[in-house]
Amino acid sequence: MYSIEPIRPGPVPPPAAPRSFAEWREAARELLAAGVAPDAVDWAAPFSGAPAARPAPHNASIQLNKPAPAPVLPRWLMDLLHAAACCRAPDRWALLYRLVWRWQHGEQAASDRDPDWQRLHAMVAAVRREEHDMQDKIRFHERAADAGPPRFVAWYAPAHDVLPQVAEHFVSRMGRVSWMIATPDASVLWDGATLHNCGPLVADAAELTGDGIAPWLDYYRSVYPAGPGQGAQRVIPLLAAGTRRGSGAAGDDAAGGDPGQHPATLDECRRCDLWQHATQPVGGAGSKRARIMLVGEQPGDQEDIAGAPFVGPAGKLLDRVCEAAGVDRRAVYVTNAVKHFKWEPRGKRRMHKTPAQREIEACSYWLEKELAQVKPQVIVAMGTTALKSVLGTSHVTLKDMLGRALRHEGRWVVTIYHPSYALRVPDEAARKQAFATMVEGLRMAQELVDKPGAA
Ligand code: URA
């Protein structure tokens, strides 16, 4: 019975072996086409990329194998091979080649009892575990705001070659804020728009936070000729082959010139710094002829990714409040006082951070535009940030205004709790009370629309 050795993290392969799945695939294609049997290939031998130059100690038989066209592998198998290639097991390249060779020669039944397939699955499982662990355990450190990009740095020594996948994960999670992940063998830098793959830039975690930070700051200076601290105004992909453009690229926006204090679109808005940390701005949604406009604080984690307001847990609660109050959510307009997600890292999570007064003021520019366009009769301010923005003052408290209707600049303003408050309050009775207060407030808003003289 074949026993599967536990997959232990091996050393990084010597430069002689293929350094990537792409290099292995290139070589494997040529070997298959030349009919070279798996036993004849020494995958640890000096690697030039050309099988002809490869020493083949037991190769007497290879000339006898008939050259064959490279097999066309199904997508699922390519995905498995690709994942297994990230496993730092010394036999990874040989195993992959043997499997592909067997496939080419008609052994296409992927049996659970076949030792090669078992080993493949064990490698893939080890890689998946490591991806998960790295995402879970990595810790970003925020650098001083005046230190320039990257804003967050993290060190991790993965047991397998999972940095590219994990980097993609953080690209989708951390928006346009700049960060860097350093590992002993490679580093990735995300400048908010482009992912730069580079070699090892620091030797250990201490160098990331101590004086040894200089080498990678040099790297950063070459990416941003203006130098760290000058702001990421221009993005120059340094390593063309190893870079990836992000969506909603900050670099694209910035290249168009300074949008100044009166940006034409939310995408161009630089009226405060929050755009740098968010995936995208989140504008309002709903009927443009709504008579009620609901205003929240700022998009949360899920809204930042979805690009729409109130789609996460707070949105679900808002749906229930609307339903209980008899307000058709499709007939109202829902927006936020601040259009970019403000957050801070806690472990691997992005925790909501309350916007500052200057950010509320900067973003009132957009709320004014929405008010001018939708022309609601009643604004429902949900929570303190919304209230400050709607009334245009920081000298107002939720307690003073809760459940009241106030006439302001030709419209009614009704104040209710923010849905997140009703989700957060610890005891059940208080939660119910918060919910009921919100329902009452929305009913009042609906009444003001139906009978404007009622208040
Ligand atoms: N909280 C808000 O204030 N707005 C959202 O869009 C989501 C959560």
CSV table of C-alpha atoms and ligand atoms in Angstrom, one decimal:
chain,number,residue,atom,x,y,z
A,1,MET,CA,0.0,0.0,0.0
A,2,TYR,CA,1.4,3.4,-1.0
A,3,SER,CA,1.6,5.7,1.9
A,4,ILE,CA,1.2,9.4,1.5
A,5,GLU,CA,3.9,11.4,3.2
A,6,PRO,CA,2.7,14.4,5.1
A,7,ILE,CA,3.3,17.5,3.1
A,8,ARG,CA,5.9,19.3,5.0
A,9,PRO,CA,7.0,22.8,4.0
A,10,GLY,CA,10.1,22.2,2.0
A,11,PRO,CA,12.8,24.7,1.2
A,12,VAL,CA,12.2,27.1,-1.6
A,13,PRO,CA,13.2,25.2,-4.8
A,14,PRO,CA,16.7,26.0,-6.0
A,15,PRO,CA,16.8,28.2,-9.0
A,16,ALA,CA,17.7,25.2,-11.0
A,17,ALA,CA,14.2,23.8,-10.8
A,18,PRO,CA,11.2,25.5,-12.5
A,19,ARG,CA,10.4,28.6,-10.5
A,20,SER,CA,6.8,28.7,-11.4
A,21,PHE,CA,3.9,26.8,-12.8
A,22,ALA,CA,4.3,28.7,-16.1
A,23,GLU,CA,8.0,27.6,-16.4
A,24,TRP,CA,7.1,24.0,-15.6
A,25,ARG,CA,4.2,24.0,-18.1
A,26,GLU,CA,6.5,25.3,-20.8
A,27,ALA,CA,9.1,22.6,-20.2
A,28,ALA,CA,6.4,19.9,-19.8
A,29,ARG,CA,4.9,20.8,-23.1
A,30,GLU,CA,8.2,20.4,-24.9
A,31,LEU,CA,9.1,17.1,-23.1
A,32,LEU,CA,5.7,15.6,-23.9
A,33,ALA,CA,6.0,16.7,-27.5
A,34,ALA,CA,9.4,15.0,-27.6
A,35,GLY,CA,8.1,11.8,-26.0
A,36,VAL,CA,10.3,12.0,-22.9
A,37,ALA,CA,9.0,9.6,-20.3
A,38,PRO,CA,8.6,10.8,-16.7
A,39,ASP,CA,11.4,8.5,-15.4
A,40,ALA,CA,13.9,10.1,-17.7
A,41,VAL,CA,13.4,13.6,-16.4
A,42,ASP,CA,15.3,15.0,-13.5
A,43,TRP,CA,13.3,18.0,-12.4
A,44,ALA,CA,15.9,19.1,-10.0
A,45,ALA,CA,18.7,19.2,-12.5
A,46,PRO,CA,19.9,22.6,-13.8
A,47,PHE,CA,17.0,24.1,-15.6
A,48,SER,CA,17.4,26.1,-18.7
A,49,GLY,CA,13.9,25.9,-19.9
A,50,ALA,CA,14.9,23.8,-22.9
A,51,PRO,CA,14.5,20.0,-22.4
A,52,ALA,CA,17.2,19.3,-25.0
A,53,ALA,CA,19.7,21.0,-22.7
A,54,ARG,CA,18.6,18.9,-19.7
A,55,PRO,CA,20.8,16.1,-18.6
A,56,ALA,CA,18.9,12.9,-19.0
A,57,PRO,CA,20.9,10.2,-17.2
A,58,HIS,CA,18.6,7.3,-18.0
A,59,ASN,CA,17.5,8.5,-21.3
A,60,ALA,CA,18.4,5.5,-23.5
A,61,SER,CA,14.7,4.8,-23.9
A,62,ILE,CA,13.5,8.2,-24.6
A,63,GLN,CA,14.4,8.1,-28.2
A,64,LEU,CA,12.1,5.1,-28.5
A,65,ASN,CA,9.0,6.9,-27.2
A,66,LYS,CA,6.9,8.2,-30.0
A,67,PRO,CA,6.6,12.0,-30.0
A,68,ALA,CA,3.0,12.9,-29.3
A,69,PRO,CA,1.0,16.1,-29.5
A,70,ALA,CA,0.6,17.9,-26.1
A,71,PRO,CA,-2.6,16.8,-24.4
A,72,VAL,CA,-5.5,19.2,-24.0
A,73,LEU,CA,-6.2,19.1,-20.3
A,74,PRO,CA,-9.6,19.9,-18.9
A,75,ARG,CA,-9.9,23.1,-16.9
A,76,TRP,CA,-10.5,21.3,-13.6
A,77,LEU,CA,-7.3,19.3,-14.0
A,78,MET,CA,-5.3,22.4,-14.9
A,79,ASP,CA,-6.7,24.1,-11.8
A,80,LEU,CA,-5.6,21.2,-9.6
A,81,LEU,CA,-2.2,21.1,-11.2
A,82,HIS,CA,-1.8,24.8,-10.7
A,83,ALA,CA,-2.7,24.6,-7.1
A,84,ALA,CA,-0.4,21.6,-6.4
A,85,ALA,CA,2.4,23.5,-8.0
A,86,CYS,CA,2.3,25.9,-5.1
A,87,CYS,CA,3.1,23.1,-2.7
A,88,ARG,CA,6.8,23.2,-1.6
A,89,ALA,CA,7.2,19.5,-1.8
A,90,PRO,CA,10.3,18.3,-3.5
A,91,ASP,CA,8.4,16.0,-5.8
A,92,ARG,CA,5.9,18.5,-7.1
A,93,TRP,CA,7.2,19.0,-10.6
A,94,ALA,CA,7.9,15.3,-11.2
A,95,LEU,CA,4.4,14.4,-9.9
A,96,LEU,CA,2.7,16.9,-12.2
A,97,TYR,CA,4.6,15.7,-15.2
A,98,ARG,CA,3.8,12.1,-14.4
A,99,LEU,CA,0.1,12.8,-14.2
A,100,VAL,CA,0.1,14.7,-17.4
A,101,TRP,CA,2.1,12.0,-19.1
A,102,ARG,CA,-0.3,9.4,-17.9
A,103,TRP,CA,-3.2,11.5,-19.1
A,104,GLN,CA,-1.7,11.8,-22.5
A,105,HIS,CA,-1.3,8.1,-22.6
A,106,GLY,CA,-4.9,7.3,-21.9
A,107,GLU,CA,-4.9,6.9,-18.1
A,108,GLN,CA,-7.6,9.5,-17.6
A,109,ALA,CA,-9.6,7.9,-14.8
A,110,ALA,CA,-8.8,10.0,-11.7
A,111,SER,CA,-9.1,7.2,-9.2
A,112,ASP,CA,-9.2,7.9,-5.5
A,113,ARG,CA,-7.0,4.9,-4.9
A,114,ASP,CA,-4.3,5.9,-7.3
A,115,PRO,CA,-1.2,7.0,-5.4
A,116,ASP,CA,-0.4,9.8,-7.8
A,117,TRP,CA,-3.9,11.2,-7.6
A,118,GLN,CA,-3.8,10.8,-3.8
A,119,ARG,CA,-0.6,12.7,-3.6
A,120,LEU,CA,-2.0,15.4,-5.9
A,121,HIS,CA,-5.0,15.9,-3.7
A,122,ALA,CA,-2.8,16.0,-0.6
A,123,MET,CA,-0.7,18.7,-2.1
A,124,VAL,CA,-3.7,20.8,-3.1
A,125,ALA,CA,-5.2,20.4,0.4
A,126,ALA,CA,-1.9,21.6,2.0
A,127,VAL,CA,-1.9,24.6,-0.3
A,128,ARG,CA,-5.5,25.5,0.4
A,129,ARG,CA,-4.9,25.2,4.1
A,130,GLU,CA,-1.9,27.5,3.9
A,131,GLU,CA,-3.8,30.1,1.8
A,132,HIS,CA,-6.5,30.1,4.4
A,133,ASP,CA,-3.9,30.4,7.3
A,134,MET,CA,-2.1,33.2,5.7
A,135,GLN,CA,-5.3,35.2,5.1
A,136,ASP,CA,-6.3,34.6,8.6
A,137,LYS,CA,-3.1,35.2,10.5
A,138,ILE,CA,-1.4,38.0,8.5
A,139,ARG,CA,-1.4,41.3,10.4
A,140,PHE,CA,-1.1,44.7,8.7
A,141,HIS,CA,0.7,47.5,10.5
A,142,GLU,CA,-0.4,51.0,9.7
A,143,ARG,CA,2.5,53.4,9.0
A,144,ALA,CA,2.5,57.0,10.1
A,145,ALA,CA,0.2,59.1,7.9
A,146,ASP,CA,3.1,61.3,6.9
A,147,ALA,CA,5.4,58.4,6.0
A,148,GLY,CA,3.9,58.1,2.5
A,149,PRO,CA,2.8,54.9,0.8
A,150,PRO,CA,2.5,52.1,1.4
A,151,ARG,CA,0.1,52.8,4.2
A,152,PHE,CA,0.0,49.2,5.6
A,153,VAL,CA,2.8,46.7,5.8
A,154,ALA,CA,2.7,43.0,6.7
A,155,TRP,CA,5.3,40.2,7.0
A,156,TYR,CA,4.5,36.6,6.7
A,157,ALA,CA,6.5,33.5,6.0
A,158,PRO,CA,4.2,31.1,4.2
A,159,ALA,CA,4.9,27.4,4.2
A,160,HIS,CA,3.9,27.1,0.5
A,161,ASP,CA,3.9,29.5,-2.5
A,162,VAL,CA,0.6,31.1,-1.8
A,163,LEU,CA,1.5,34.8,-1.9
A,164,PRO,CA,-0.1,35.5,-5.3
A,165,GLN,CA,-3.5,34.1,-4.3
A,166,VAL,CA,-3.4,35.8,-0.9
A,167,ALA,CA,-2.4,39.1,-2.5
A,168,GLU,CA,-5.4,38.9,-4.8
A,169,HIS,CA,-7.6,38.3,-1.8
A,170,PHE,CA,-6.4,41.5,-0.2
A,171,VAL,CA,-6.7,43.5,-3.4
A,172,SER,CA,-10.4,42.7,-3.3
A,173,ARG,CA,-10.7,43.4,0.4
A,174,MET,CA,-8.7,46.5,1.0
A,175,GLY,CA,-9.8,48.9,-1.7
A,176,ARG,CA,-7.4,51.5,-2.9
A,177,VAL,CA,-5.4,52.0,0.2
A,178,SER,CA,-1.7,51.1,-0.5
A,179,TRP,CA,-0.1,48.1,1.2
A,180,MET,CA,2.8,45.7,1.0
A,181,ILE,CA,3.2,42.1,2.0
A,182,ALA,CA,6.7,40.9,2.4
A,183,THR,CA,7.7,37.3,2.7
A,184,PRO,CA,11.2,35.7,2.7
A,185,ASP,CA,11.1,34.9,-1.0
A,186,ALA,CA,8.9,37.6,-2.6
A,187,SER,CA,7.0,40.7,-1.9
A,188,VAL,CA,3.9,42.3,-3.4
A,189,LEU,CA,3.1,45.9,-3.4
A,190,TRP,CA,-0.4,47.3,-4.1
A,191,ASP,CA,-0.4,51.0,-4.9
A,192,GLY,CA,-4.2,51.3,-4.9
A,193,ALA,CA,-4.4,50.4,-8.6
A,194,THR,CA,-1.6,48.0,-9.6
A,195,LEU,CA,-0.2,45.0,-8.0
A,196,HIS,CA,3.6,44.9,-8.3
A,197,ASN,CA,5.3,41.5,-7.8
A,198,CYS,CA,8.9,41.8,-6.8
A,199,GLY,CA,11.6,39.7,-5.1
A,200,PRO,CA,12.4,39.7,-1.4
A,201,LEU,CA,12.7,43.3,-0.2
A,202,VAL,CA,13.3,42.7,3.4
A,203,ALA,CA,14.8,39.9,5.4
A,204,ASP,CA,12.4,39.7,8.3
A,205,ALA,CA,9.5,41.3,10.1
A,206,ALA,CA,11.8,43.6,12.1
A,207,GLU,CA,13.0,45.3,9.0
A,208,LEU,CA,9.5,46.3,8.1
A,209,THR,CA,9.0,48.5,11.0
A,210,GLY,CA,12.6,49.4,11.9
A,211,ASP,CA,15.4,51.3,10.1
A,212,GLY,CA,15.8,48.5,7.6
A,213,ILE,CA,12.7,49.8,5.8
A,214,ALA,CA,15.0,51.8,3.4
A,215,PRO,CA,15.4,49.2,0.6
A,216,TRP,CA,11.8,48.9,-0.2
A,217,LEU,CA,11.2,52.6,0.2
A,218,ASP,CA,13.8,52.9,-2.6
A,219,TYR,CA,11.6,50.5,-4.6
A,220,TYR,CA,8.6,52.6,-3.9
A,221,ARG,CA,10.4,55.8,-5.0
A,222,SER,CA,11.0,54.2,-8.3
A,223,VAL,CA,7.3,53.5,-8.6
A,224,TYR,CA,6.4,57.0,-7.5
A,225,PRO,CA,9.0,59.4,-8.9
A,226,ALA,CA,7.5,62.1,-6.8
A,227,GLY,CA,8.6,60.0,-3.8
A,228,PRO,CA,6.7,58.6,-0.9
A,229,GLY,CA,4.8,61.3,1.0
A,230,GLN,CA,4.0,63.2,-2.2
A,231,GLY,CA,0.9,61.2,-2.8
A,232,ALA,CA,0.3,58.5,-5.4
A,233,GLN,CA,-0.5,60.8,-8.3
A,234,ARG,CA,1.0,58.7,-11.0
A,235,VAL,CA,1.2,55.0,-11.4
A,236,ILE,CA,4.1,53.6,-13.4
A,237,PRO,CA,3.9,49.8,-13.6
A,238,LEU,CA,7.5,48.9,-13.0
A,239,LEU,CA,7.4,45.3,-13.8
A,240,ALA,CA,5.3,45.0,-16.9
A,241,ALA,CA,5.1,41.3,-16.9
A,242,GLY,CA,4.3,41.0,-13.2
A,243,THR,CA,1.7,43.7,-12.7
A,244,ARG,CA,-2.0,43.7,-12.7
A,245,ARG,CA,-4.4,46.7,-13.2
A,246,GLY,CA,-7.1,47.0,-10.6
A,247,SER,CA,-10.6,48.1,-11.4
A,248,GLY,CA,-11.6,51.7,-10.7
A,249,ALA,CA,-7.9,52.5,-10.8
A,250,ALA,CA,-6.9,55.5,-8.8
A,251,GLY,CA,-4.1,56.1,-11.2
A,252,ASP,CA,-6.5,56.5,-14.1
A,253,ASP,CA,-8.4,59.1,-12.2
A,254,ALA,CA,-5.4,61.0,-11.1
A,255,ALA,CA,-3.9,61.0,-14.6
A,256,GLY,CA,-6.8,63.1,-15.7
A,257,GLY,CA,-5.7,66.0,-13.7
A,258,ASP,CA,-6.7,67.5,-10.4
A,259,PRO,CA,-10.5,67.4,-10.1
A,260,GLY,CA,-10.3,70.1,-7.5
A,261,GLN,CA,-13.0,71.1,-5.2
A,262,HIS,CA,-15.8,70.6,-7.7
A,263,PRO,CA,-15.4,67.1,-9.1
A,264,ALA,CA,-17.8,66.3,-11.9
A,265,THR,CA,-18.3,62.7,-10.8
A,266,LEU,CA,-18.1,60.8,-7.5
A,267,ASP,CA,-15.3,58.7,-9.0
A,268,GLU,CA,-13.1,61.8,-9.4
A,269,CYS,CA,-13.8,63.1,-5.9
A,270,ARG,CA,-10.7,64.0,-3.9
A,271,ARG,CA,-12.4,66.5,-1.6
A,272,CYS,CA,-11.1,64.5,1.4
A,273,ASP,CA,-8.7,61.5,1.7
A,274,LEU,CA,-11.2,58.8,2.2
A,275,TRP,CA,-11.2,57.8,-1.5
A,276,GLN,CA,-7.7,56.4,-1.0
A,277,HIS,CA,-8.9,53.7,1.3
A,278,ALA,CA,-12.1,52.6,-0.3
A,279,THR,CA,-12.8,50.3,-3.2
A,280,GLN,CA,-15.2,52.8,-4.8
A,281,PRO,CA,-17.5,55.6,-3.9
A,282,VAL,CA,-21.0,54.6,-3.1
A,283,GLY,CA,-23.7,57.0,-4.3
A,284,GLY,CA,-27.4,57.0,-3.4
A,285,ALA,CA,-29.9,54.6,-5.0
A,286,GLY,CA,-33.6,54.5,-5.5
A,287,SER,CA,-36.3,56.5,-7.1
A,288,LYS,CA,-35.2,59.9,-8.5
A,289,ARG,CA,-38.7,61.2,-7.8
A,290,ALA,CA,-38.8,59.9,-4.2
A,291,ARG,CA,-40.7,62.0,-1.7
A,292,ILE,CA,-38.7,60.5,1.2
A,293,MET,CA,-34.9,60.4,1.2
A,294,LEU,CA,-33.2,58.2,3.8
A,295,VAL,CA,-29.7,59.3,4.8
A,296,GLY,CA,-27.3,57.0,6.6
A,297,GLU,CA,-23.7,57.5,7.7
A,298,GLN,CA,-21.3,55.9,5.2
A,299,PRO,CA,-21.1,52.7,3.2
A,300,GLY,CA,-20.0,49.7,5.2
A,301,ASP,CA,-17.7,46.8,4.2
A,302,GLN,CA,-20.3,45.1,2.0
A,303,GLU,CA,-21.5,48.3,0.4
A,304,ASP,CA,-18.0,49.3,-0.4
A,305,ILE,CA,-17.5,46.1,-2.4
A,306,ALA,CA,-21.0,46.1,-3.9
A,307,GLY,CA,-21.0,49.8,-4.8
A,308,ALA,CA,-24.6,50.2,-3.5
A,309,PRO,CA,-25.9,51.6,-0.2
A,310,PHE,CA,-27.5,49.6,2.5
A,311,VAL,CA,-27.0,46.1,1.1
A,312,GLY,CA,-25.4,44.5,4.1
A,313,PRO,CA,-26.8,43.7,7.6
A,314,ALA,CA,-27.8,47.3,8.3
A,315,GLY,CA,-29.7,47.3,4.9
A,316,LYS,CA,-31.5,44.2,5.8
A,317,LEU,CA,-32.7,45.7,9.1
A,318,LEU,CA,-33.7,48.9,7.2
A,319,ASP,CA,-35.8,46.7,4.9
A,320,ARG,CA,-37.7,45.3,7.9
A,321,VAL,CA,-38.2,48.8,9.4
A,322,CYS,CA,-39.6,50.0,6.1
A,323,GLU,CA,-41.9,47.1,5.9
A,324,ALA,CA,-43.1,47.5,9.5
A,325,ALA,CA,-43.8,51.2,8.8
A,326,GLY,CA,-45.7,50.5,5.6
A,327,VAL,CA,-43.1,52.4,3.5
A,328,ASP,CA,-42.2,50.9,0.1
A,329,ARG,CA,-38.4,50.8,0.0
A,330,ARG,CA,-38.5,50.9,-3.8
A,331,ALA,CA,-40.3,54.3,-3.6
A,332,VAL,CA,-37.7,56.0,-1.4
A,333,TYR,CA,-34.2,57.2,-2.2
A,334,VAL,CA,-31.4,55.9,0.1
A,335,THR,CA,-28.0,57.5,0.4
A,336,ASN,CA,-25.3,58.3,2.9
A,337,ALA,CA,-23.8,61.4,4.3
A,338,VAL,CA,-20.3,60.2,3.4
A,339,LYS,CA,-19.8,58.3,0.2
A,340,HIS,CA,-16.6,56.4,0.9
A,341,PHE,CA,-16.1,53.7,3.4
A,342,LYS,CA,-13.8,54.8,6.2
A,343,TRP,CA,-12.2,51.9,8.1
A,344,GLU,CA,-9.2,50.7,10.0
A,345,PRO,CA,-7.7,47.2,9.9
A,346,ARG,CA,-8.3,44.8,12.8
A,347,GLY,CA,-6.6,41.6,12.0
A,348,LYS,CA,-7.9,40.7,8.6
A,349,ARG,CA,-11.1,42.7,9.0
A,350,ARG,CA,-11.9,46.2,8.0
A,351,MET,CA,-13.6,47.8,10.9
A,352,HIS,CA,-15.9,50.8,10.4
A,353,LYS,CA,-14.5,54.1,11.6
A,354,THR,CA,-16.8,57.1,12.2
A,355,PRO,CA,-16.1,59.9,9.7
A,356,ALA,CA,-14.7,63.2,11.0
A,357,GLN,CA,-16.6,66.4,10.8
A,358,ARG,CA,-14.3,67.7,8.0
A,359,GLU,CA,-15.1,64.5,6.0
A,360,ILE,CA,-18.8,65.0,6.6
A,361,GLU,CA,-18.5,68.6,5.4
A,362,ALA,CA,-16.5,67.7,2.4
A,363,CYS,CA,-19.0,65.1,1.3
A,364,SER,CA,-22.1,67.4,1.9
A,365,TYR,CA,-21.3,68.6,-1.6
A,366,TRP,CA,-22.7,65.3,-2.9
A,367,LEU,CA,-25.7,65.2,-0.6
A,368,GLU,CA,-26.6,68.7,-1.8
A,369,LYS,CA,-26.5,67.5,-5.4
A,370,GLU,CA,-28.7,64.6,-4.5
A,371,LEU,CA,-31.2,66.8,-2.7
A,372,ALA,CA,-31.3,69.2,-5.7
A,373,GLN,CA,-31.9,66.3,-8.1
A,374,VAL,CA,-34.4,64.2,-6.1
A,375,LYS,CA,-36.2,67.1,-4.3
A,376,PRO,CA,-37.6,65.0,-1.5
A,377,GLN,CA,-40.3,66.5,0.8
A,378,VAL,CA,-39.0,64.6,3.8
A,379,ILE,CA,-35.4,63.7,4.8
A,380,VAL,CA,-35.0,60.9,7.3
A,381,ALA,CA,-31.7,61.3,9.1
A,382,MET,CA,-30.5,58.0,10.4
A,383,GLY,CA,-28.0,58.6,13.2
A,384,THR,CA,-25.8,61.4,14.3
A,385,THR,CA,-23.6,61.7,11.2
A,386,ALA,CA,-26.6,62.0,8.9
A,387,LEU,CA,-28.2,64.5,11.2
A,388,LYS,CA,-25.0,66.7,11.2
A,389,SER,CA,-24.8,66.5,7.5
A,390,VAL,CA,-28.4,67.3,6.8
A,391,LEU,CA,-28.6,70.2,9.2
A,392,GLY,CA,-25.1,71.4,8.3
A,393,THR,CA,-23.8,71.7,11.8
A,394,SER,CA,-21.8,69.7,14.3
A,395,HIS,CA,-23.7,71.3,17.2
A,396,VAL,CA,-26.6,68.9,17.3
A,397,THR,CA,-27.2,65.6,19.1
A,398,LEU,CA,-29.3,62.6,18.2
A,399,LYS,CA,-31.0,62.7,21.6
A,400,ASP,CA,-32.4,66.1,21.1
A,401,MET,CA,-33.8,65.4,17.7
A,402,LEU,CA,-34.9,61.7,17.9
A,403,GLY,CA,-38.4,61.1,16.8
A,404,ARG,CA,-39.0,64.8,16.0
A,405,ALA,CA,-39.9,66.4,12.7
A,406,LEU,CA,-38.1,69.7,12.1
A,407,ARG,CA,-38.6,72.1,9.3
A,408,HIS,CA,-35.3,72.9,7.6
A,409,GLU,CA,-34.6,74.7,4.4
A,410,GLY,CA,-38.1,74.1,3.0
A,411,ARG,CA,-38.2,70.4,3.9
A,412,TRP,CA,-39.1,68.2,6.8
A,413,VAL,CA,-36.3,66.4,8.6
A,414,VAL,CA,-37.2,63.4,10.8
A,415,THR,CA,-34.5,61.8,12.9
A,416,ILE,CA,-34.3,58.2,13.8
A,417,TYR,CA,-31.6,55.8,15.0
A,418,HIS,CA,-29.1,54.4,12.6
A,419,PRO,CA,-30.0,50.8,11.7
A,420,SER,CA,-26.6,49.6,12.9
A,421,TYR,CA,-27.4,50.9,16.4
A,422,ALA,CA,-30.6,48.8,16.4
A,423,LEU,CA,-28.4,45.8,15.4
A,424,ARG,CA,-25.7,46.5,18.0
A,425,VAL,CA,-27.5,47.3,21.2
A,426,PRO,CA,-26.7,44.4,23.5
A,427,ASP,CA,-30.0,43.6,25.2
A,428,GLU,CA,-33.0,42.3,23.5
A,429,ALA,CA,-35.5,44.8,25.0
A,430,ALA,CA,-33.3,47.8,23.9
A,431,ARG,CA,-33.1,46.3,20.4
A,432,LYS,CA,-36.8,46.0,20.2
A,433,GLN,CA,-37.2,49.6,21.5
A,434,ALA,CA,-34.7,50.9,18.9
A,435,PHE,CA,-36.6,49.1,16.2
A,436,ALA,CA,-39.9,50.5,17.3
A,437,THR,CA,-38.6,54.0,17.4
A,438,MET,CA,-37.3,53.7,13.9
A,439,VAL,CA,-40.6,52.4,12.7
A,440,GLU,CA,-42.4,55.3,14.4
A,441,GLY,CA,-40.1,57.8,12.7
A,442,LEU,CA,-40.6,56.3,9.3
A,443,ARG,CA,-44.4,56.3,9.8
A,444,MET,CA,-44.1,60.0,10.7
A,445,ALA,CA,-42.1,60.6,7.5
A,446,GLN,CA,-44.8,58.9,5.5
A,447,GLU,CA,-47.5,60.9,7.2
A,448,LEU,CA,-45.7,64.1,6.4
A,449,VAL,CA,-45.7,63.2,2.7
A,450,ASP,CA,-49.3,62.2,2.7
A,451,LYS,CA,-50.5,65.1,4.8
A,452,PRO,CA,-47.8,67.8,4.8
A,453,GLY,CA,-49.7,69.9,7.5
A,454,ALA,CA,-49.8,67.0,10.0
A,455,ALA,CA,-46.6,67.8,12.0
B,1,URA,N1,-24.4,51.9,7.1
B,1,URA,C1,-24.6,53.1,6.5
B,1,URA,O1,-24.7,54.1,7.1
B,1,URA,N2,-24.8,53.1,5.2
B,1,URA,C2,-24.7,52.0,4.5
B,1,URA,O2,-24.8,52.1,3.3
B,1,URA,C3,-24.4,50.8,5.1
B,1,URA,C4,-24.3,50.7,6.5
